[in-house]
PDB file of C-alpha atoms and ligand atoms in Angstrom:
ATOM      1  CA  UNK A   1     -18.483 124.132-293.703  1.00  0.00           C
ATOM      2  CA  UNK A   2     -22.020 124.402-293.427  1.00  0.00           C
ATOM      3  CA  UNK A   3     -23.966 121.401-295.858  1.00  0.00           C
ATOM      4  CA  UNK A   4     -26.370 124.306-297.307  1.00  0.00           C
ATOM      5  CA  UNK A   5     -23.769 126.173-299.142  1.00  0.00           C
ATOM      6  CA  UNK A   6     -25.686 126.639-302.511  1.00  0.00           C
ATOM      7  CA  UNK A   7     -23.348 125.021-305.164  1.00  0.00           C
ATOM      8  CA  UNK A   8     -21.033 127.140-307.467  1.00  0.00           C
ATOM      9  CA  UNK A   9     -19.154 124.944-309.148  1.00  0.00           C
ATOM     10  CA  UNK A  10     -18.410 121.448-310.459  1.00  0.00           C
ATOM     11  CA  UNK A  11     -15.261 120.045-310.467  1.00  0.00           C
ATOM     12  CA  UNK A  12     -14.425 116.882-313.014  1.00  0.00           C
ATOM     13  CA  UNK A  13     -11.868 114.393-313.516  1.00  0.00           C
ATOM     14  CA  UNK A  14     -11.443 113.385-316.802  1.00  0.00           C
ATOM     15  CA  UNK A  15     -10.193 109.668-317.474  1.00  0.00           C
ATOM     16  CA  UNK A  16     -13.583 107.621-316.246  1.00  0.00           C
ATOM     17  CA  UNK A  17     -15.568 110.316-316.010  1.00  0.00           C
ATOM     18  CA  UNK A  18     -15.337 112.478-319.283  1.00  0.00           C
ATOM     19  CA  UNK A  19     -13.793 110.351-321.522  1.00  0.00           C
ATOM     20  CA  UNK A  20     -12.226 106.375-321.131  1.00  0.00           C
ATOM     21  CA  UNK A  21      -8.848 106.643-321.835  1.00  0.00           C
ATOM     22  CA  UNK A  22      -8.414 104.079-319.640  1.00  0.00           C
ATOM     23  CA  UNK A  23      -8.433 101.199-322.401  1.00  0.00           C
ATOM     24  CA  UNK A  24      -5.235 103.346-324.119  1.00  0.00           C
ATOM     25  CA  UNK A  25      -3.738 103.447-320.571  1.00  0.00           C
ATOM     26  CA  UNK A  26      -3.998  99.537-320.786  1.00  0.00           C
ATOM     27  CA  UNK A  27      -3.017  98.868-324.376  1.00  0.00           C
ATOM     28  CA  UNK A  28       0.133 100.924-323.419  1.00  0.00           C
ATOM     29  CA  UNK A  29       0.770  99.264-320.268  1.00  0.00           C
ATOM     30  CA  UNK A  30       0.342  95.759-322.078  1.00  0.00           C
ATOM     31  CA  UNK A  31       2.434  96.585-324.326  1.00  0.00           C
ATOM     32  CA  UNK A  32       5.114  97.765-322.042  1.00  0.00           C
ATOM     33  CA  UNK A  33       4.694  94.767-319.852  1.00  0.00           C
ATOM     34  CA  UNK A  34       5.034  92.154-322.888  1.00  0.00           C
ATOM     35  CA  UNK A  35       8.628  93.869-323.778  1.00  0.00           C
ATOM     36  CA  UNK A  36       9.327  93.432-320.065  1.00  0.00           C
ATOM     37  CA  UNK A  37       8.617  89.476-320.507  1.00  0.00           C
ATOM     38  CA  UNK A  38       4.993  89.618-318.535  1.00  0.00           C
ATOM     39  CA  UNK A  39       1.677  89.735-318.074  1.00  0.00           C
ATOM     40  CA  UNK A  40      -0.635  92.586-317.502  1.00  0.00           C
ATOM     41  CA  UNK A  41      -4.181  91.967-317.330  1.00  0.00           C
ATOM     42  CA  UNK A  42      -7.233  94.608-318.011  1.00  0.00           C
ATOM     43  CA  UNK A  43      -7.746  93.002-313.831  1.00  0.00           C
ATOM     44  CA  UNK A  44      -4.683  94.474-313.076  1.00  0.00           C
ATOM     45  CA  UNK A  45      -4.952  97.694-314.652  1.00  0.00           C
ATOM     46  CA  UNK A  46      -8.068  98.129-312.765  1.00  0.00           C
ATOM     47  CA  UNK A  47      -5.440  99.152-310.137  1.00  0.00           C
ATOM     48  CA  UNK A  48      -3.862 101.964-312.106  1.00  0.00           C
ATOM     49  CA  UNK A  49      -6.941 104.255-312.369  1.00  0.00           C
ATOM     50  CA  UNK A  50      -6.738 107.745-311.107  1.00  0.00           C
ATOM     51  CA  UNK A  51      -3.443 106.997-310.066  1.00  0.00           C
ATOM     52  CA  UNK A  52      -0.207 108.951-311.136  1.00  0.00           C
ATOM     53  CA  UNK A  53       1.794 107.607-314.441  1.00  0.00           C
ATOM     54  CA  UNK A  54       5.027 106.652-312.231  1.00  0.00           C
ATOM     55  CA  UNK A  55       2.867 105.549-309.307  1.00  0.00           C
ATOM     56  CA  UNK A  56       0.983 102.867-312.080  1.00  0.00           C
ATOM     57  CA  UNK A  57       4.482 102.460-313.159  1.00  0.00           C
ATOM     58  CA  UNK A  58       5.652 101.042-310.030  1.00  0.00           C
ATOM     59  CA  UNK A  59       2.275  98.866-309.578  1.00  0.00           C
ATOM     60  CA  UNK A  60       2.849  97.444-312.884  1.00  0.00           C
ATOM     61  CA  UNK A  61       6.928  96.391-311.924  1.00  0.00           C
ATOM     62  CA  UNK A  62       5.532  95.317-308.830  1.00  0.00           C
ATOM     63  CA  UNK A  63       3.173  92.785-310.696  1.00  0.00           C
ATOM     64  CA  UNK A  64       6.304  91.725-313.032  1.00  0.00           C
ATOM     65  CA  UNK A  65       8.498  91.431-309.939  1.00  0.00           C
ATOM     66  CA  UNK A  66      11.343  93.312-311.178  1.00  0.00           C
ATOM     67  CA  UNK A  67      12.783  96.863-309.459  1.00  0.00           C
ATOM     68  CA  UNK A  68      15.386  98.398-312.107  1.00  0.00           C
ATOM     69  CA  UNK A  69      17.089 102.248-310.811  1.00  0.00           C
ATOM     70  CA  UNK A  70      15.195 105.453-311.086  1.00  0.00           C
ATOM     71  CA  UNK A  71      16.775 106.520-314.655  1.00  0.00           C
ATOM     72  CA  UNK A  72      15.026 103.112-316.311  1.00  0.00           C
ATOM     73  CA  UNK A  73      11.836 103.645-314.830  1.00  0.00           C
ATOM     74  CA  UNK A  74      12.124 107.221-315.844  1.00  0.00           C
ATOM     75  CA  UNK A  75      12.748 105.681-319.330  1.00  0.00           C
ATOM     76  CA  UNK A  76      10.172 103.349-319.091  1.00  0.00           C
ATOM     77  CA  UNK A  77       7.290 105.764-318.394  1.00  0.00           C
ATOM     78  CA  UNK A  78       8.428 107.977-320.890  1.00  0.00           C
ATOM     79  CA  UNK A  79       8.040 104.863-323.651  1.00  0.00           C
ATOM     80  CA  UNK A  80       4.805 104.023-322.191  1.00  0.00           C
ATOM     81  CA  UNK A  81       3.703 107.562-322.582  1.00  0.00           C
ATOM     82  CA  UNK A  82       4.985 107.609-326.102  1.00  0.00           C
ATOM     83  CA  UNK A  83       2.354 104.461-326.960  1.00  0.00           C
ATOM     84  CA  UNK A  84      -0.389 106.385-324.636  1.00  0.00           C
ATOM     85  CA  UNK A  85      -0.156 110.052-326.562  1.00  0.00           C
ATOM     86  CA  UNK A  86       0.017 107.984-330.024  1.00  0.00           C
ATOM     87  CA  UNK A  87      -3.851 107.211-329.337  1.00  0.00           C
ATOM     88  CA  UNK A  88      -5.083 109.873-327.926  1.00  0.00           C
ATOM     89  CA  UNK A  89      -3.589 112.483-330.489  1.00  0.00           C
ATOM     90  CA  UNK A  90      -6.432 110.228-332.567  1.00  0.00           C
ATOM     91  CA  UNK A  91      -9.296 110.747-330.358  1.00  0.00           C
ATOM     92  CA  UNK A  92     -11.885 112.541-331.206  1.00  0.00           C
ATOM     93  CA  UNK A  93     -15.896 113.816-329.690  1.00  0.00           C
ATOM     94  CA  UNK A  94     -16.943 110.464-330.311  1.00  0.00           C
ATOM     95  CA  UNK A  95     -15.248 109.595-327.376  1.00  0.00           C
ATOM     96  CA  UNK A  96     -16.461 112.006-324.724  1.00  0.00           C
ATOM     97  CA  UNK A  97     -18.879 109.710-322.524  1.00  0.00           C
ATOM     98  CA  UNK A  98     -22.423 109.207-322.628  1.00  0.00           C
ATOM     99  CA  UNK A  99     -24.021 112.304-321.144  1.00  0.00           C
ATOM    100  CA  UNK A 100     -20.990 114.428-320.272  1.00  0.00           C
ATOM    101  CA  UNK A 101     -21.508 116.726-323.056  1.00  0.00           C
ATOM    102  CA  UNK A 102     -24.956 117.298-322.516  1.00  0.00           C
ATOM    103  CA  UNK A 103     -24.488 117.888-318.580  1.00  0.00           C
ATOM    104  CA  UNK A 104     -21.516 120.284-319.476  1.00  0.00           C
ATOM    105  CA  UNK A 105     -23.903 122.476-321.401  1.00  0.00           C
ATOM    106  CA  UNK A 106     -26.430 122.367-319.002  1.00  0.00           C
ATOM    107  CA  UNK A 107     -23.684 124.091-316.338  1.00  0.00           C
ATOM    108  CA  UNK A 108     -22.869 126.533-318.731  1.00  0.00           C
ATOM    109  CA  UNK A 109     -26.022 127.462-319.172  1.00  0.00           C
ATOM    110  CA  UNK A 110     -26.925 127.444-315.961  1.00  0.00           C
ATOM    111  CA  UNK A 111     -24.712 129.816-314.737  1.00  0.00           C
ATOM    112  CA  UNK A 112     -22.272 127.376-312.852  1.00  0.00           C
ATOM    113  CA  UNK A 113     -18.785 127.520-312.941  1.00  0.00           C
ATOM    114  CA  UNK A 114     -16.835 123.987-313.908  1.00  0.00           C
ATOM    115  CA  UNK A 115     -13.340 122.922-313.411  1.00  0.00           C
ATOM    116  CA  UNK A 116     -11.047 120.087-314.283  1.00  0.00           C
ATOM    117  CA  UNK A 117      -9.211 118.024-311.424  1.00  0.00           C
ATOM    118  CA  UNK A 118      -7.166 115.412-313.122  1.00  0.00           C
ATOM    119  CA  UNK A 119      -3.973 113.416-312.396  1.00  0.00           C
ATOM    120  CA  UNK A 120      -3.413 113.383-316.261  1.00  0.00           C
ATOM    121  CA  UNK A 121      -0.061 114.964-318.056  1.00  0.00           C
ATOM    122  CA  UNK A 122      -1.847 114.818-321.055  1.00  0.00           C
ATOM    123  CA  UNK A 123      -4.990 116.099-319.962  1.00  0.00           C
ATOM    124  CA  UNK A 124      -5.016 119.679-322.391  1.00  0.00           C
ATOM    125  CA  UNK A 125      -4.315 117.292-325.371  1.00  0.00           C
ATOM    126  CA  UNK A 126      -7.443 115.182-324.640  1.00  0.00           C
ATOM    127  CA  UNK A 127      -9.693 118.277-324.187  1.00  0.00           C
ATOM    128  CA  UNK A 128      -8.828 120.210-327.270  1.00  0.00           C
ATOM    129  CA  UNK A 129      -8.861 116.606-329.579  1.00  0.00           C
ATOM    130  CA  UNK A 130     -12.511 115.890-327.890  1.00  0.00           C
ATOM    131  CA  UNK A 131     -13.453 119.607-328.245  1.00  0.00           C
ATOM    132  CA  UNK A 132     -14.206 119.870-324.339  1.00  0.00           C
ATOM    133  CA  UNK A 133     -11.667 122.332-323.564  1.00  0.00           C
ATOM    134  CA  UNK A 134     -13.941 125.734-323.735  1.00  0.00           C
ATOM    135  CA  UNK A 135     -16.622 124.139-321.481  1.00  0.00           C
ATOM    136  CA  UNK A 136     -13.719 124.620-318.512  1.00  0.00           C
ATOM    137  CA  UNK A 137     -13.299 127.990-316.311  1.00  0.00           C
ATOM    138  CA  UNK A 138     -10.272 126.170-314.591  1.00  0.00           C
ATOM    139  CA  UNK A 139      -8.061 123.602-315.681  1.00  0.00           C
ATOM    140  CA  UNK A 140      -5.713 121.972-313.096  1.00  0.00           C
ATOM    141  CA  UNK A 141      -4.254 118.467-314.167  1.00  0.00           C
ATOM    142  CA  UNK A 142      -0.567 116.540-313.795  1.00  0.00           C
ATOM    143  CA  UNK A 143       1.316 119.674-314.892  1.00  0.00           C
ATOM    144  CA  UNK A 144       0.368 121.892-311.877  1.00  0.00           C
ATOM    145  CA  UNK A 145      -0.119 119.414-309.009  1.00  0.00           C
ATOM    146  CA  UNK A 146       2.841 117.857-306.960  1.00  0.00           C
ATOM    147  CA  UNK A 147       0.560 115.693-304.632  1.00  0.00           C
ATOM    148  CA  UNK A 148      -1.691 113.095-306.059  1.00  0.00           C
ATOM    149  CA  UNK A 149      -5.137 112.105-305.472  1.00  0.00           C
ATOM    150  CA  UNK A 150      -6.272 111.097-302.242  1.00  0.00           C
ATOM    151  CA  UNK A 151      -4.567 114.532-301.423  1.00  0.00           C
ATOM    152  CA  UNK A 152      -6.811 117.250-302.162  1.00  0.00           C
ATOM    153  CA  UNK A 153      -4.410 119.262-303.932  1.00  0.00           C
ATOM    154  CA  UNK A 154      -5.745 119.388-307.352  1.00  0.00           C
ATOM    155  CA  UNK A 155      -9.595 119.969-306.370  1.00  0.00           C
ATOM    156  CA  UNK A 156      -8.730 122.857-303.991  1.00  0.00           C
ATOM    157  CA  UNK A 157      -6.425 124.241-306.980  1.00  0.00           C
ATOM    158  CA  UNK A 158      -9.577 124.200-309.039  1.00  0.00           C
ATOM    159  CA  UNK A 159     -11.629 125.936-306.448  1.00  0.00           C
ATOM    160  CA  UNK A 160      -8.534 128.412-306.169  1.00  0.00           C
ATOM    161  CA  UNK A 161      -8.569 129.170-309.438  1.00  0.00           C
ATOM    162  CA  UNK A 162     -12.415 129.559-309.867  1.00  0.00           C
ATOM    163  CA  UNK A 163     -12.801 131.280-306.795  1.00  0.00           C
ATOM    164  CA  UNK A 164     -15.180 129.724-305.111  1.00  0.00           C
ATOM    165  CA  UNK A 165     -15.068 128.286-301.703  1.00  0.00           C
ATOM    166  CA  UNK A 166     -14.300 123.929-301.651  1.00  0.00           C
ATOM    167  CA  UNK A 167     -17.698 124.004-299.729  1.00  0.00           C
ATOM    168  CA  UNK A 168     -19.480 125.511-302.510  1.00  0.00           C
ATOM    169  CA  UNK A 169     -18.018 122.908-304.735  1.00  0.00           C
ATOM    170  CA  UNK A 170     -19.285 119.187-306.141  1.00  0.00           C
ATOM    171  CA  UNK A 171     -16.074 116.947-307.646  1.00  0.00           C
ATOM    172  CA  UNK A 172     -16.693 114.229-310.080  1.00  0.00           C
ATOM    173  CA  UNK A 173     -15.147 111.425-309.837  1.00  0.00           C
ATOM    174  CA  UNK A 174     -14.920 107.536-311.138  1.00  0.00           C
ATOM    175  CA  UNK A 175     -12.165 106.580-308.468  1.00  0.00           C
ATOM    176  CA  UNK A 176     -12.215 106.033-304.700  1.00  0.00           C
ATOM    177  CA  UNK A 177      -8.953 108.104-304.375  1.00  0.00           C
ATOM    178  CA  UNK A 178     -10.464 110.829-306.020  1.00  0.00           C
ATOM    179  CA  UNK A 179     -13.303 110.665-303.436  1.00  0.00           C
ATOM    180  CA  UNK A 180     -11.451 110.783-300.335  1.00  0.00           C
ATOM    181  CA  UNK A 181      -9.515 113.888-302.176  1.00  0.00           C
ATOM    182  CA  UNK A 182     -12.637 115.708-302.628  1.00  0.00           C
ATOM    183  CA  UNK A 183     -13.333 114.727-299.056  1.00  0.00           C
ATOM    184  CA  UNK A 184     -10.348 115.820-297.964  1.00  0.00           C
ATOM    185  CA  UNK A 185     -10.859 119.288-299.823  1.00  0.00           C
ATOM    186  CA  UNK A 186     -14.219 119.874-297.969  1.00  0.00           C
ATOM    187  CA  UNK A 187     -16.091 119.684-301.237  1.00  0.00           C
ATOM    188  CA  UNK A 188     -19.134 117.262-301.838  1.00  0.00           C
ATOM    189  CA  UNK A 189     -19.017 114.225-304.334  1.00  0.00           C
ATOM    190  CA  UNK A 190     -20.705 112.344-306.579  1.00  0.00           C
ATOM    191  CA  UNK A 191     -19.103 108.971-307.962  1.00  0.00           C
ATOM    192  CA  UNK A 192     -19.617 107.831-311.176  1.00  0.00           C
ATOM    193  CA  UNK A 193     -19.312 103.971-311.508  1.00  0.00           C
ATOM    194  CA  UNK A 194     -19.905 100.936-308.718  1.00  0.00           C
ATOM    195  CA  UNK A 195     -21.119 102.048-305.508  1.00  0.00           C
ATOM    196  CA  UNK A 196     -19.333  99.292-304.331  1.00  0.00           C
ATOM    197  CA  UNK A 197     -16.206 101.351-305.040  1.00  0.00           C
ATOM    198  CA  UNK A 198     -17.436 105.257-304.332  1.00  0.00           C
ATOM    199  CA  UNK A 199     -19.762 104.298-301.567  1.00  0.00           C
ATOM    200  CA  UNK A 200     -18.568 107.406-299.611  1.00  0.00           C
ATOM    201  CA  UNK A 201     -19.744 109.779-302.028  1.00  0.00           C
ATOM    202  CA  UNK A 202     -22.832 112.041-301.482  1.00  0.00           C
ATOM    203  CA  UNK A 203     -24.608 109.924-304.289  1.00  0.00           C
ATOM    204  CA  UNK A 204     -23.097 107.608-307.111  1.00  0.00           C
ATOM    205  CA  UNK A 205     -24.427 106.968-310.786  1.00  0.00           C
ATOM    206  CA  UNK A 206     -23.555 104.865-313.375  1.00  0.00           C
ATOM    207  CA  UNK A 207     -22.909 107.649-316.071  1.00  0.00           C
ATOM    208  CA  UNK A 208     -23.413 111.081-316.627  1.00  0.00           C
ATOM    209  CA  UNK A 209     -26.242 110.301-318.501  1.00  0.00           C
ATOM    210  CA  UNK A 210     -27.972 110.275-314.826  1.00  0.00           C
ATOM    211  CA  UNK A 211     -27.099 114.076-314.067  1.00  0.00           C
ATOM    212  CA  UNK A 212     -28.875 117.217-314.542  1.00  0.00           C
ATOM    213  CA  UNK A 213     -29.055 120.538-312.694  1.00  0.00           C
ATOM    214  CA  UNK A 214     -32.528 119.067-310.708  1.00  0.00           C
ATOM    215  CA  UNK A 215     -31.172 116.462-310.067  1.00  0.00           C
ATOM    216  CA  UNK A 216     -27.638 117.919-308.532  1.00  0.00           C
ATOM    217  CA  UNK A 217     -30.127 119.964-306.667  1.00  0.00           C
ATOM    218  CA  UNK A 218     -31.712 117.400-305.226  1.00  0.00           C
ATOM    219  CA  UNK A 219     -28.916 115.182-304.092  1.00  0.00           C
ATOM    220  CA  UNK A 220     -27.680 118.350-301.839  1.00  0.00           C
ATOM    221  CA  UNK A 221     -30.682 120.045-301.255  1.00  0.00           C
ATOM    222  CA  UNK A 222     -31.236 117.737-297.504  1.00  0.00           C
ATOM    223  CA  UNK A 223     -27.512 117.447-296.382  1.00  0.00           C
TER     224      UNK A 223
HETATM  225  P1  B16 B   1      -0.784 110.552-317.629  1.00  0.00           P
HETATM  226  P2  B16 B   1      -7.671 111.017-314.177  1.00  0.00           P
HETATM  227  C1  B16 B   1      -5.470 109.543-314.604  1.00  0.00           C
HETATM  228  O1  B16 B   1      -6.483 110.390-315.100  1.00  0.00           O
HETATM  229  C2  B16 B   1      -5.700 108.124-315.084  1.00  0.00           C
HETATM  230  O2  B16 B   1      -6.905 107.603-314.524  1.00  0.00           O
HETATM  231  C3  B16 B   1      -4.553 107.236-314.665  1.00  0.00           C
HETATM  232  O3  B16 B   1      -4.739 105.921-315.126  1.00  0.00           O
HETATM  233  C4  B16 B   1      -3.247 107.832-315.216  1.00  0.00           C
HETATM  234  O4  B16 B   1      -2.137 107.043-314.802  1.00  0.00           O
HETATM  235  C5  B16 B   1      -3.097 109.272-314.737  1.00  0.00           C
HETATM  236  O5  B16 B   1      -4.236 110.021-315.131  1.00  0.00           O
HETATM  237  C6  B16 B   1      -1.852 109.933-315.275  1.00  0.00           C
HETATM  238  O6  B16 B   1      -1.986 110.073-316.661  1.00  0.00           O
HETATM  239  O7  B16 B   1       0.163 109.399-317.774  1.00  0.00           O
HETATM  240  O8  B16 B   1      -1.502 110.940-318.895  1.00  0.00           O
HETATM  241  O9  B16 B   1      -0.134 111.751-316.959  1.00  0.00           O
HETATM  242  O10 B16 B   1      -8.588 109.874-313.843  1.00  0.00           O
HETATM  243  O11 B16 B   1      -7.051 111.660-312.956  1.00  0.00           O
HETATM  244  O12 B16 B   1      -8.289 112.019-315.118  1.00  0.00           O
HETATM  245 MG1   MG B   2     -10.545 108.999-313.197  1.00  0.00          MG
END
């Protein structure tokens, strides 16, 4: 991969980066928790970000202690899920993220192609309800991926599907798994949240509110 590839396209996830669905993640996960007989703190579900629903599962039995067969846990994310889809069927644009929209626009505009690279099941239903879903050339999330993030399936699905090279590609991401999967892909990144957390990204900001085309340019333009 050469670092000069001129960028084509950006790839997003959604949950952290788009939209914060993580506090409906949590409530559901409380709630889950409390009819399990335990605790599950907004500390603990710090943990469950970016990572797949039966993978957060099995963190949150882990925290309770208790291991029941595959056909409960089945059962179990399936309730959770229930809770989770009952708020987001309510969301609406007022919950897209400070600066997303605008930064989406300004992609569109400027000729770049944009994808979305999410673990999410329910990723289409949060799109359409926040009205994002036309901004998107490609949408890969939880229904067409078997591997989950740090494996770079679902970026270099997006790429696939664009048809673009992963060089030619920036992912957006709020999680350090989804970092090393954009790694992994070949693709540069740019992490949105605590550089503590994404300090292997190309460049990390606190919100989209930070991004523009210039400045995309700009991040890339001497590596
Ligand atoms: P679902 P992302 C991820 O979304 C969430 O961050 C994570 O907390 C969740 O468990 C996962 O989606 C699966 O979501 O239960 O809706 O399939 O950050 O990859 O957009
Ligand atoms: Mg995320």
């Amino acid at each position: 991969m050469t670092l000069h590839t001129p960028i084509r396209a950006c790839l997003f996830d959604l949950d952290g980066v788009l939209v914060d669905t993580a506090k409906y993640h949590y409530l559901a996960w409380k709630r889950l928790a409390g009819e399990l007989g335990f605790e599950f703190t907004e500390q603990d579900n710090e943990r469950l970000k970016g990572v797949s629903r039966m993978a957060s599962l099995d963190i949150l039995l882990s925290i309770g202690g208790i291991s029941p067969d595959d056909d409960t846990r089945l059962a179990l994310a399936e309730k959770k899920n229930g809770w989770y889809v009952d708020y987001i069927t309510r969301m609406d644009e007022s919950e897209i993220l400070p600066g997303a929209l605008d930064f989406l626009k300004e992609l569109k505009a400027g000729g770049m192609l944009v994808a979305l690279g999410s673990a999410s099941k329910n990723a289409m239903t949060i799109l359409n309800n926040t009205k994002l879903a036309p901004y998107f050339d490609a949408i890969v999330d939880g229904t067409k991926t078997v591997s989950a993030k740090p494996d770079p399936e679902v970026f270099l699905l997006g790429a696939q599907e664009l048809g673009v090279d992963p060089a030619a590609c920036v992912v957006f991401e709020d999680a350090e798994a989804g970092i090393e999967a954009a790694i992994r892909a070949g693709m540069r990144s740019i992490g949105v949240g605590s550089p503590a957390t994404l300090g292997r990204a190309g460049a990390v900001v606190s919100s989209l509110r930070e991004m523009s085309l210039r400045r995309l340019e700009k991040i890339f333009s001497s590596r």
